Short mmCIF file of C-alpha atoms and ligand atoms in Angstrom, two decimals:
data_model
loop_
_atom_site.label_atom_id
_atom_site.label_comp_id
_atom_site.label_asym_id
_atom_site.label_seq_id
_atom_site.Cartn_x
_atom_site.Cartn_y
_atom_site.Cartn_z
CA MET A 1 -5.78 -24.19 1.35
CA LEU A 2 -7.31 -20.73 1.24
CA GLN A 3 -10.86 -19.87 0.40
CA LEU A 4 -12.08 -16.31 0.32
CA ARG A 5 -15.42 -14.98 -0.84
CA GLY A 6 -15.99 -17.52 -3.58
CA LEU A 7 -12.49 -17.30 -5.03
CA PRO A 8 -11.24 -20.51 -6.55
CA VAL A 9 -9.36 -22.56 -4.02
CA VAL A 10 -5.65 -22.18 -4.69
CA PRO A 11 -2.71 -23.94 -3.12
CA ASP A 12 -1.59 -22.15 0.03
CA PRO A 13 1.46 -20.16 -1.08
CA ARG A 14 2.94 -19.48 2.36
CA PRO A 15 5.43 -22.38 2.62
CA SER A 16 6.79 -21.46 -0.82
CA ARG A 17 7.05 -17.79 0.24
CA ARG A 18 9.14 -18.85 3.23
CA ALA A 19 11.25 -21.15 1.06
CA ARG A 20 11.95 -18.27 -1.34
CA LEU A 21 12.92 -16.02 1.54
CA LEU A 22 15.40 -18.63 2.82
CA GLU A 23 16.97 -18.84 -0.66
CA THR A 24 17.59 -15.08 -0.74
CA LEU A 25 18.70 -15.15 2.86
CA ALA A 26 21.45 -17.64 2.04
CA LEU A 27 23.16 -14.82 0.07
CA SER A 28 23.72 -12.97 3.35
CA LYS A 29 24.95 -16.21 4.94
CA ALA A 30 22.14 -16.24 7.51
CA GLU A 31 20.41 -19.55 8.23
CA ALA A 32 17.24 -18.09 9.69
CA MET A 33 15.36 -14.80 9.97
CA LEU A 34 13.29 -13.21 12.71
CA VAL A 35 10.55 -11.24 10.93
CA SER A 36 8.90 -8.46 12.95
CA HIS A 37 7.05 -6.11 10.55
CA PRO A 38 3.35 -7.16 10.88
CA PRO A 39 2.53 -7.14 7.10
CA ASN A 40 5.62 -9.29 6.51
CA VAL A 41 4.60 -11.67 9.30
CA ARG A 42 1.16 -11.89 7.69
CA TYR A 43 2.62 -12.49 4.22
CA LEU A 44 4.80 -15.36 5.44
CA SER A 45 2.54 -16.99 8.03
CA GLY A 46 -1.07 -15.92 7.45
CA PHE A 47 -1.33 -14.35 10.94
CA THR A 48 -3.40 -11.15 10.89
CA GLY A 49 -3.04 -10.01 14.53
CA SER A 50 -1.07 -6.99 15.68
CA ASN A 51 1.59 -8.61 17.86
CA ALA A 52 3.76 -11.45 16.59
CA LEU A 53 7.26 -12.36 15.53
CA LEU A 54 8.00 -15.05 12.99
CA LEU A 55 11.10 -17.20 12.98
CA VAL A 56 11.67 -18.46 9.44
CA SER A 57 14.11 -21.33 9.53
CA PRO A 58 14.80 -24.31 7.24
CA LYS A 59 14.06 -26.72 10.08
CA LYS A 60 10.90 -25.27 11.59
CA SER A 61 9.21 -21.89 11.33
CA VAL A 62 7.67 -20.61 14.57
CA LEU A 63 5.20 -17.78 15.17
CA TYR A 64 5.56 -16.14 18.58
CA THR A 65 2.62 -14.19 19.96
CA ASP A 66 0.86 -13.31 23.23
CA PRO A 67 -2.14 -14.99 24.93
CA ARG A 68 -4.71 -12.65 23.30
CA TYR A 69 -3.95 -14.34 19.97
CA ASN A 70 -3.73 -17.95 21.16
CA PHE A 71 -6.77 -19.30 19.24
CA GLN A 72 -6.44 -16.90 16.28
CA ALA A 73 -2.80 -17.77 15.64
CA SER A 74 -3.44 -21.53 15.62
CA ALA A 75 -6.37 -21.05 13.23
CA GLU A 76 -4.56 -18.73 10.82
CA CYS A 77 -0.98 -20.00 10.73
CA ASP A 78 0.39 -22.98 8.88
CA CYS A 79 3.51 -23.13 11.06
CA ALA A 80 4.19 -23.85 14.76
CA VAL A 81 2.78 -21.30 17.24
CA LYS A 82 4.31 -20.42 20.62
CA VAL A 83 2.33 -18.22 23.01
CA LEU A 84 4.55 -16.13 25.28
CA THR A 85 3.36 -14.46 28.46
CA GLY A 86 6.22 -11.99 28.98
CA SER A 87 7.79 -9.53 26.52
CA THR A 88 7.29 -11.08 23.08
CA TRP A 89 10.64 -9.85 21.78
CA THR A 90 12.75 -10.89 24.80
CA ASP A 91 11.05 -14.27 25.25
CA ALA A 92 11.17 -15.10 21.54
CA VAL A 93 14.86 -14.23 21.36
CA LYS A 94 15.52 -16.42 24.44
CA ASP A 95 13.68 -19.33 22.80
CA ILE A 96 15.63 -18.89 19.56
CA ALA A 97 18.91 -18.74 21.48
CA ARG A 98 18.37 -22.38 22.46
CA LYS A 99 18.34 -23.44 18.80
CA PRO A 100 21.51 -24.33 16.86
CA ILE A 101 21.52 -21.19 14.64
CA SER A 102 24.92 -19.60 14.05
CA ARG A 103 23.68 -16.52 12.13
CA ILE A 104 20.21 -14.97 12.19
CA ALA A 105 18.89 -12.06 10.12
CA LEU A 106 16.76 -9.25 11.54
CA GLU A 107 14.73 -6.68 9.59
CA ALA A 108 17.19 -3.86 10.25
CA ALA A 109 14.77 -1.21 8.97
CA ARG A 110 12.05 -2.36 11.39
CA VAL A 111 13.88 -3.31 14.59
CA THR A 112 14.46 -0.71 17.30
CA HIS A 113 17.91 -0.06 18.70
CA GLN A 114 16.67 -1.44 22.05
CA GLN A 115 15.47 -4.71 20.43
CA TRP A 116 18.80 -5.11 18.65
CA LEU A 117 20.67 -4.67 21.99
CA VAL A 118 18.44 -7.24 23.72
CA ALA A 119 18.96 -9.73 20.89
CA SER A 120 22.73 -9.36 20.84
CA ALA A 121 22.93 -9.67 24.65
CA VAL A 122 20.80 -12.85 24.68
CA PHE A 123 22.52 -14.45 21.67
CA GLY A 124 26.01 -13.60 22.93
CA LYS A 125 28.76 -15.09 20.77
CA LYS A 126 26.77 -18.21 19.82
CA THR A 127 24.37 -16.61 17.32
CA LYS A 128 25.52 -13.70 15.16
CA LEU A 129 23.11 -10.98 14.02
CA THR A 130 22.82 -9.71 10.45
CA GLY A 131 20.67 -6.79 9.36
CA VAL A 132 18.88 -7.43 6.06
CA GLY A 133 16.92 -4.22 5.54
CA THR A 134 13.68 -4.77 3.70
CA LEU A 135 14.25 -8.24 2.24
CA VAL A 136 10.66 -9.44 2.74
CA ASP A 137 9.24 -6.16 1.43
CA ARG A 138 11.26 -6.69 -1.75
CA GLN A 139 9.89 -10.20 -2.10
CA ARG A 140 6.35 -8.80 -1.76
CA MET A 141 6.77 -6.43 -4.73
CA VAL A 142 5.69 -9.01 -7.31
CA LYS A 143 2.21 -10.27 -6.53
CA SER A 144 0.84 -13.79 -7.03
CA ALA A 145 -2.26 -14.33 -9.15
CA PHE A 146 -4.20 -14.75 -5.93
CA GLU A 147 -2.97 -11.43 -4.51
CA ILE A 148 -3.77 -9.66 -7.78
CA GLU A 149 -7.31 -11.00 -7.56
CA LEU A 150 -7.65 -9.66 -4.01
CA ILE A 151 -6.34 -6.21 -5.05
CA ARG A 152 -8.70 -6.22 -8.04
CA ARG A 153 -11.63 -6.75 -5.66
CA SER A 154 -10.44 -4.02 -3.34
CA VAL A 155 -10.14 -1.62 -6.30
CA LEU A 156 -13.62 -2.47 -7.57
CA LEU A 157 -15.13 -1.96 -4.14
CA ALA A 158 -13.50 1.47 -3.76
CA SER A 159 -14.62 2.57 -7.23
CA LYS A 160 -18.18 1.46 -6.55
CA VAL A 161 -18.25 3.44 -3.31
CA TYR A 162 -16.74 6.55 -4.94
CA GLU A 163 -19.24 6.54 -7.80
CA LYS A 164 -22.17 6.23 -5.39
CA ALA A 165 -20.91 8.77 -2.85
CA ILE A 166 -19.79 11.50 -5.28
CA ARG A 167 -23.21 11.67 -6.99
CA LYS A 168 -24.84 12.61 -3.69
CA VAL A 169 -22.53 15.53 -2.94
CA LYS A 170 -24.21 18.89 -2.48
CA PRO A 171 -22.47 22.24 -1.96
CA GLU A 172 -23.52 22.06 1.71
CA THR A 173 -21.87 18.64 2.23
CA THR A 174 -18.79 19.02 4.39
CA GLU A 175 -15.47 17.43 3.49
CA LEU A 176 -15.67 15.35 6.69
CA ALA A 177 -19.22 14.20 5.92
CA LEU A 178 -18.23 13.01 2.44
CA ALA A 179 -15.16 11.22 3.86
CA ALA A 180 -17.37 9.60 6.53
CA THR A 181 -19.90 8.45 3.89
CA ILE A 182 -17.11 6.91 1.84
CA ASP A 183 -15.67 5.07 4.87
CA PHE A 184 -19.14 3.88 5.93
CA GLU A 185 -20.05 2.61 2.46
CA MET A 186 -16.73 0.76 2.16
CA ARG A 187 -17.39 -1.09 5.41
CA LYS A 188 -20.96 -1.88 4.35
CA LEU A 189 -19.56 -3.61 1.28
CA GLY A 190 -17.20 -5.74 3.35
CA ALA A 191 -14.00 -3.70 3.59
CA SER A 192 -12.36 -3.71 7.00
CA GLY A 193 -12.00 0.05 6.53
CA PRO A 194 -10.23 2.60 4.37
CA SER A 195 -6.66 1.66 3.40
CA PHE A 196 -5.55 5.15 4.53
CA GLU A 197 -7.32 8.24 5.87
CA THR A 198 -9.75 9.26 3.10
CA ILE A 199 -8.83 12.62 1.57
CA VAL A 200 -11.61 15.01 0.58
CA ALA A 201 -10.37 18.49 -0.31
CA SER A 202 -12.29 21.27 -2.00
CA GLY A 203 -11.17 24.55 -3.56
CA GLU A 204 -7.85 25.92 -2.34
CA HIS A 205 -7.49 22.98 0.04
CA SER A 206 -7.10 20.60 -2.94
CA GLY A 207 -3.76 22.33 -3.47
CA LEU A 208 -2.37 20.43 -0.48
CA PRO A 209 -1.33 16.97 -1.72
CA HIS A 210 -2.07 15.36 1.66
CA ALA A 211 -5.00 17.45 2.79
CA ARG A 212 -7.09 16.24 5.73
CA PRO A 213 -10.87 16.60 5.46
CA ARG A 214 -12.28 19.57 7.37
CA PRO A 215 -15.68 20.40 8.87
CA VAL A 216 -16.08 22.80 5.95
CA GLN A 217 -18.67 22.73 3.15
CA VAL A 218 -17.32 21.64 -0.23
CA GLY A 219 -19.05 24.74 -1.69
CA ARG A 220 -19.72 25.89 -5.27
CA ASP A 221 -17.59 26.73 -8.31
CA ARG A 222 -14.48 24.97 -7.20
CA LEU A 223 -12.46 21.80 -7.60
CA LEU A 224 -13.14 18.79 -5.40
CA LEU A 225 -10.45 16.16 -4.90
CA VAL A 226 -11.18 12.71 -3.46
CA ASP A 227 -8.29 10.31 -2.76
CA MET A 228 -9.45 7.03 -1.27
CA GLY A 229 -8.92 3.30 -1.05
CA ALA A 230 -10.34 0.26 0.68
CA CYS A 231 -8.75 -2.49 2.70
CA LEU A 232 -10.45 -5.73 1.66
CA ASP A 233 -9.25 -9.15 2.84
CA GLY A 234 -6.03 -7.40 3.86
CA TYR A 235 -5.34 -5.82 0.45
CA ALA A 236 -5.31 -2.11 -0.34
CA SER A 237 -6.60 -0.06 -3.25
CA ASP A 238 -5.89 3.61 -4.03
CA MET A 239 -7.54 6.09 -6.41
CA THR A 240 -7.87 9.85 -6.84
CA ARG A 241 -10.57 11.53 -8.87
CA MET A 242 -11.56 15.14 -9.45
CA ALA A 243 -15.00 16.71 -9.54
CA TYR A 244 -16.18 20.28 -10.02
CA LEU A 245 -19.24 21.77 -8.39
CA GLY A 246 -20.82 24.05 -10.93
CA ARG A 247 -19.60 25.01 -14.39
CA PRO A 248 -15.84 24.44 -14.62
CA THR A 249 -13.71 27.45 -15.55
CA ALA A 250 -11.11 27.22 -18.29
CA LYS A 251 -8.42 27.30 -15.58
CA ALA A 252 -9.90 24.22 -13.91
CA THR A 253 -10.35 22.23 -17.14
CA ASP A 254 -6.86 23.20 -18.37
CA LEU A 255 -5.26 22.10 -15.13
CA HIS A 256 -7.24 18.86 -15.21
CA SER A 257 -6.35 18.06 -18.81
CA ALA A 258 -2.66 18.81 -18.17
CA VAL A 259 -2.59 16.32 -15.29
CA LEU A 260 -4.57 13.77 -17.28
CA GLU A 261 -2.05 14.06 -20.13
CA ALA A 262 0.78 13.51 -17.65
CA GLN A 263 -1.00 10.51 -16.16
CA LEU A 264 -1.51 8.99 -19.62
CA ALA A 265 2.13 9.71 -20.51
CA ALA A 266 3.31 7.86 -17.38
CA LEU A 267 0.90 4.98 -18.03
CA GLY A 268 2.22 4.77 -21.58
CA MET A 269 5.72 4.11 -20.21
CA VAL A 270 4.69 1.25 -17.92
CA ARG A 271 5.84 -2.20 -18.94
CA ALA A 272 8.00 -4.96 -17.45
CA GLY A 273 11.69 -4.10 -17.81
CA VAL A 274 11.26 -0.32 -17.66
CA GLN A 275 13.00 1.63 -14.90
CA ALA A 276 10.52 3.17 -12.45
CA CYS A 277 12.31 6.53 -12.68
CA LYS A 278 11.52 6.67 -16.43
CA VAL A 279 7.80 6.42 -15.67
CA ASP A 280 8.17 9.31 -13.24
CA GLU A 281 10.13 11.28 -15.81
CA ALA A 282 7.39 10.82 -18.42
CA ALA A 283 4.83 12.45 -16.09
CA ARG A 284 7.24 15.29 -15.25
CA GLN A 285 8.16 15.96 -18.89
CA SER A 286 4.51 16.09 -19.85
CA LEU A 287 3.77 18.65 -17.13
CA LYS A 288 6.85 20.64 -18.12
CA LYS A 289 5.34 21.22 -21.56
CA ARG A 290 2.47 22.97 -19.78
CA LYS A 291 4.91 24.80 -17.45
CA LEU A 292 3.49 22.84 -14.53
CA ASP A 293 6.53 20.74 -13.61
CA LYS A 294 7.22 22.86 -10.52
CA ALA A 295 3.61 22.37 -9.42
CA PHE A 296 4.20 18.60 -9.14
CA MET A 297 6.06 18.06 -5.88
CA HIS A 298 5.58 14.38 -5.07
CA SER A 299 6.49 11.13 -6.78
CA THR A 300 4.42 9.56 -9.55
CA GLY A 301 3.37 6.42 -7.71
CA HIS A 302 4.03 3.56 -5.35
CA GLY A 303 3.48 -0.16 -5.00
CA LEU A 304 0.56 -1.37 -2.91
CA GLY A 305 -0.71 -4.65 -1.53
CA LEU A 306 -0.86 -5.63 2.13
CA GLU A 307 0.19 -2.02 2.78
CA ILE A 308 -0.95 1.15 1.08
CA HIS A 309 2.62 2.28 0.36
CA GLU A 310 5.03 -0.45 -0.68
CA ASP A 311 8.00 -0.89 -2.96
CA PRO A 312 8.59 -0.16 -5.76
CA ARG A 313 8.54 3.63 -5.52
CA ILE A 314 7.84 5.38 -8.80
CA GLY A 315 9.94 8.48 -8.25
CA ARG A 316 12.82 10.49 -9.61
CA THR A 317 15.44 8.66 -7.54
CA SER A 318 13.92 5.17 -7.70
CA ALA A 319 16.44 2.46 -8.62
CA ASP A 320 13.70 -0.14 -9.18
CA THR A 321 12.86 -1.79 -12.49
CA LEU A 322 9.25 -2.73 -13.16
CA GLU A 323 8.38 -6.42 -13.31
CA ALA A 324 5.25 -8.19 -14.49
CA GLY A 325 2.98 -8.80 -11.49
CA MET A 326 3.82 -5.58 -9.67
CA VAL A 327 0.76 -3.57 -8.66
CA ILE A 328 1.45 0.16 -8.50
CA THR A 329 -0.31 3.50 -8.60
CA ILE A 330 0.19 6.19 -11.22
CA GLU A 331 -0.78 9.53 -9.66
CA PRO A 332 0.76 12.71 -10.96
CA GLY A 333 -0.69 16.01 -9.76
CA ALA A 334 -0.33 19.76 -10.11
CA TYR A 335 -0.92 22.06 -7.16
CA LEU A 336 -1.31 25.82 -7.39
CA GLU A 337 -0.99 27.78 -4.17
CA GLY A 338 -4.06 29.84 -3.39
CA TYR A 339 -6.11 28.14 -6.11
CA GLY A 340 -6.19 24.36 -5.70
CA GLY A 341 -4.82 21.21 -7.20
CA VAL A 342 -5.58 18.25 -9.43
CA ARG A 343 -4.38 14.68 -8.99
CA ILE A 344 -5.49 11.65 -11.01
CA GLU A 345 -4.60 8.24 -9.64
CA ASP A 346 -5.22 4.69 -10.83
CA THR A 347 -4.16 1.36 -9.38
CA ILE A 348 -2.55 -0.66 -12.17
CA LEU A 349 -1.00 -4.05 -12.82
CA VAL A 350 2.36 -4.13 -14.61
CA THR A 351 2.36 -6.68 -17.44
CA GLU A 352 4.99 -7.85 -19.96
CA THR A 353 3.51 -5.57 -22.59
CA GLY A 354 2.18 -2.58 -20.65
CA ALA A 355 -0.19 -1.61 -17.88
CA GLU A 356 -3.54 -3.10 -17.06
CA ILE A 357 -5.55 -0.34 -15.41
CA LEU A 358 -7.52 -1.91 -12.59
CA THR A 359 -9.46 1.25 -11.60
CA PRO A 360 -12.62 1.33 -13.74
CA THR A 361 -13.81 4.85 -12.81
CA ALA A 362 -13.83 7.47 -15.60
CA LYS A 363 -11.00 10.01 -15.32
CA GLU A 364 -12.76 13.05 -16.76
CA LEU A 365 -13.43 16.05 -14.54
CA LEU A 366 -16.83 15.08 -13.13
CA VAL A 367 -19.17 18.04 -13.30
CA LEU A 368 -21.66 18.13 -10.45
CA ALA A 369 -24.59 20.53 -10.67
CA SER A 370 -24.52 23.02 -7.82
ZN1 ZN B 1 -4.18 7.93 -3.27
ZN1 ZN B 2 -1.35 6.65 -3.81
#
């Protein structure tokens, strides 16, 4: 049973997650899987440490880790734990080789070439290897009610911190100081930290979609972009909001309203059964009407959960179809070289009938007196 911060106690979902994985795995004719990507290990076993491998097998699932995590692994995992003193990969593979498994799946997208060679040498002809790409990541796309609750809390924490921090910004505040305040406030409220490096970008710098905060004052009469999220109880949140220091020019408000229109157009498309690429297209078409389609050079959104960027991807080439229970971001932007950029991003829950916007923060261009 899990109990977190006063949440209702819910049945531990991990054995059923492993059972579901084994069902999908049967399609690739593998009897067991060695999971190595840490968020996937966490999802299937509960282990939150940085070094572990998880054998998921119908007979017995085993978590392999090193002596640093001896006590932690036993406390967190609901499956058998084996502590290895040598190389975790080599020793785990040797242990698995003693089991009667004729075909085992590896996370092909996460295993190094070297690890694959070690595994095939140790297994020899007895156990065949199958690469299964991102099977567990795909399973993680649709969130349980419990996970949605955790994301909801992470979103609320981030919004609370943003609203407090942004009101205190002065023209003399540096981008780095504002980012540091945001990170500090998130931790004070119980987050383990930001879910990605907090972005604070003012003026021209906001025109870089992945700007890094600088030791530079945010200044007056310019746009200010903040893109931030918290990591709370392992779950990420993600939001972008725009502020303006001083009286916004028509250029700034026009750019902001064009992006807001695009964001609302994309949100309007969200519903279970809709192709993710159609949501992206809605944002792009909306910006095209304002001749800003070329100023939007990234995708419209991404899934999030145990990681900040997860499947499904909401982009032009995405082959994914939205399902109820997916938690994604909707974040179109428009970036003008030499001037600056606007991005508006919410974390949302896909439902049968539409989108439930989890981010409560107002989306208007926030005018801060300079
Ligand atoms: Zn973001
Ligand atoms: Zn994002």
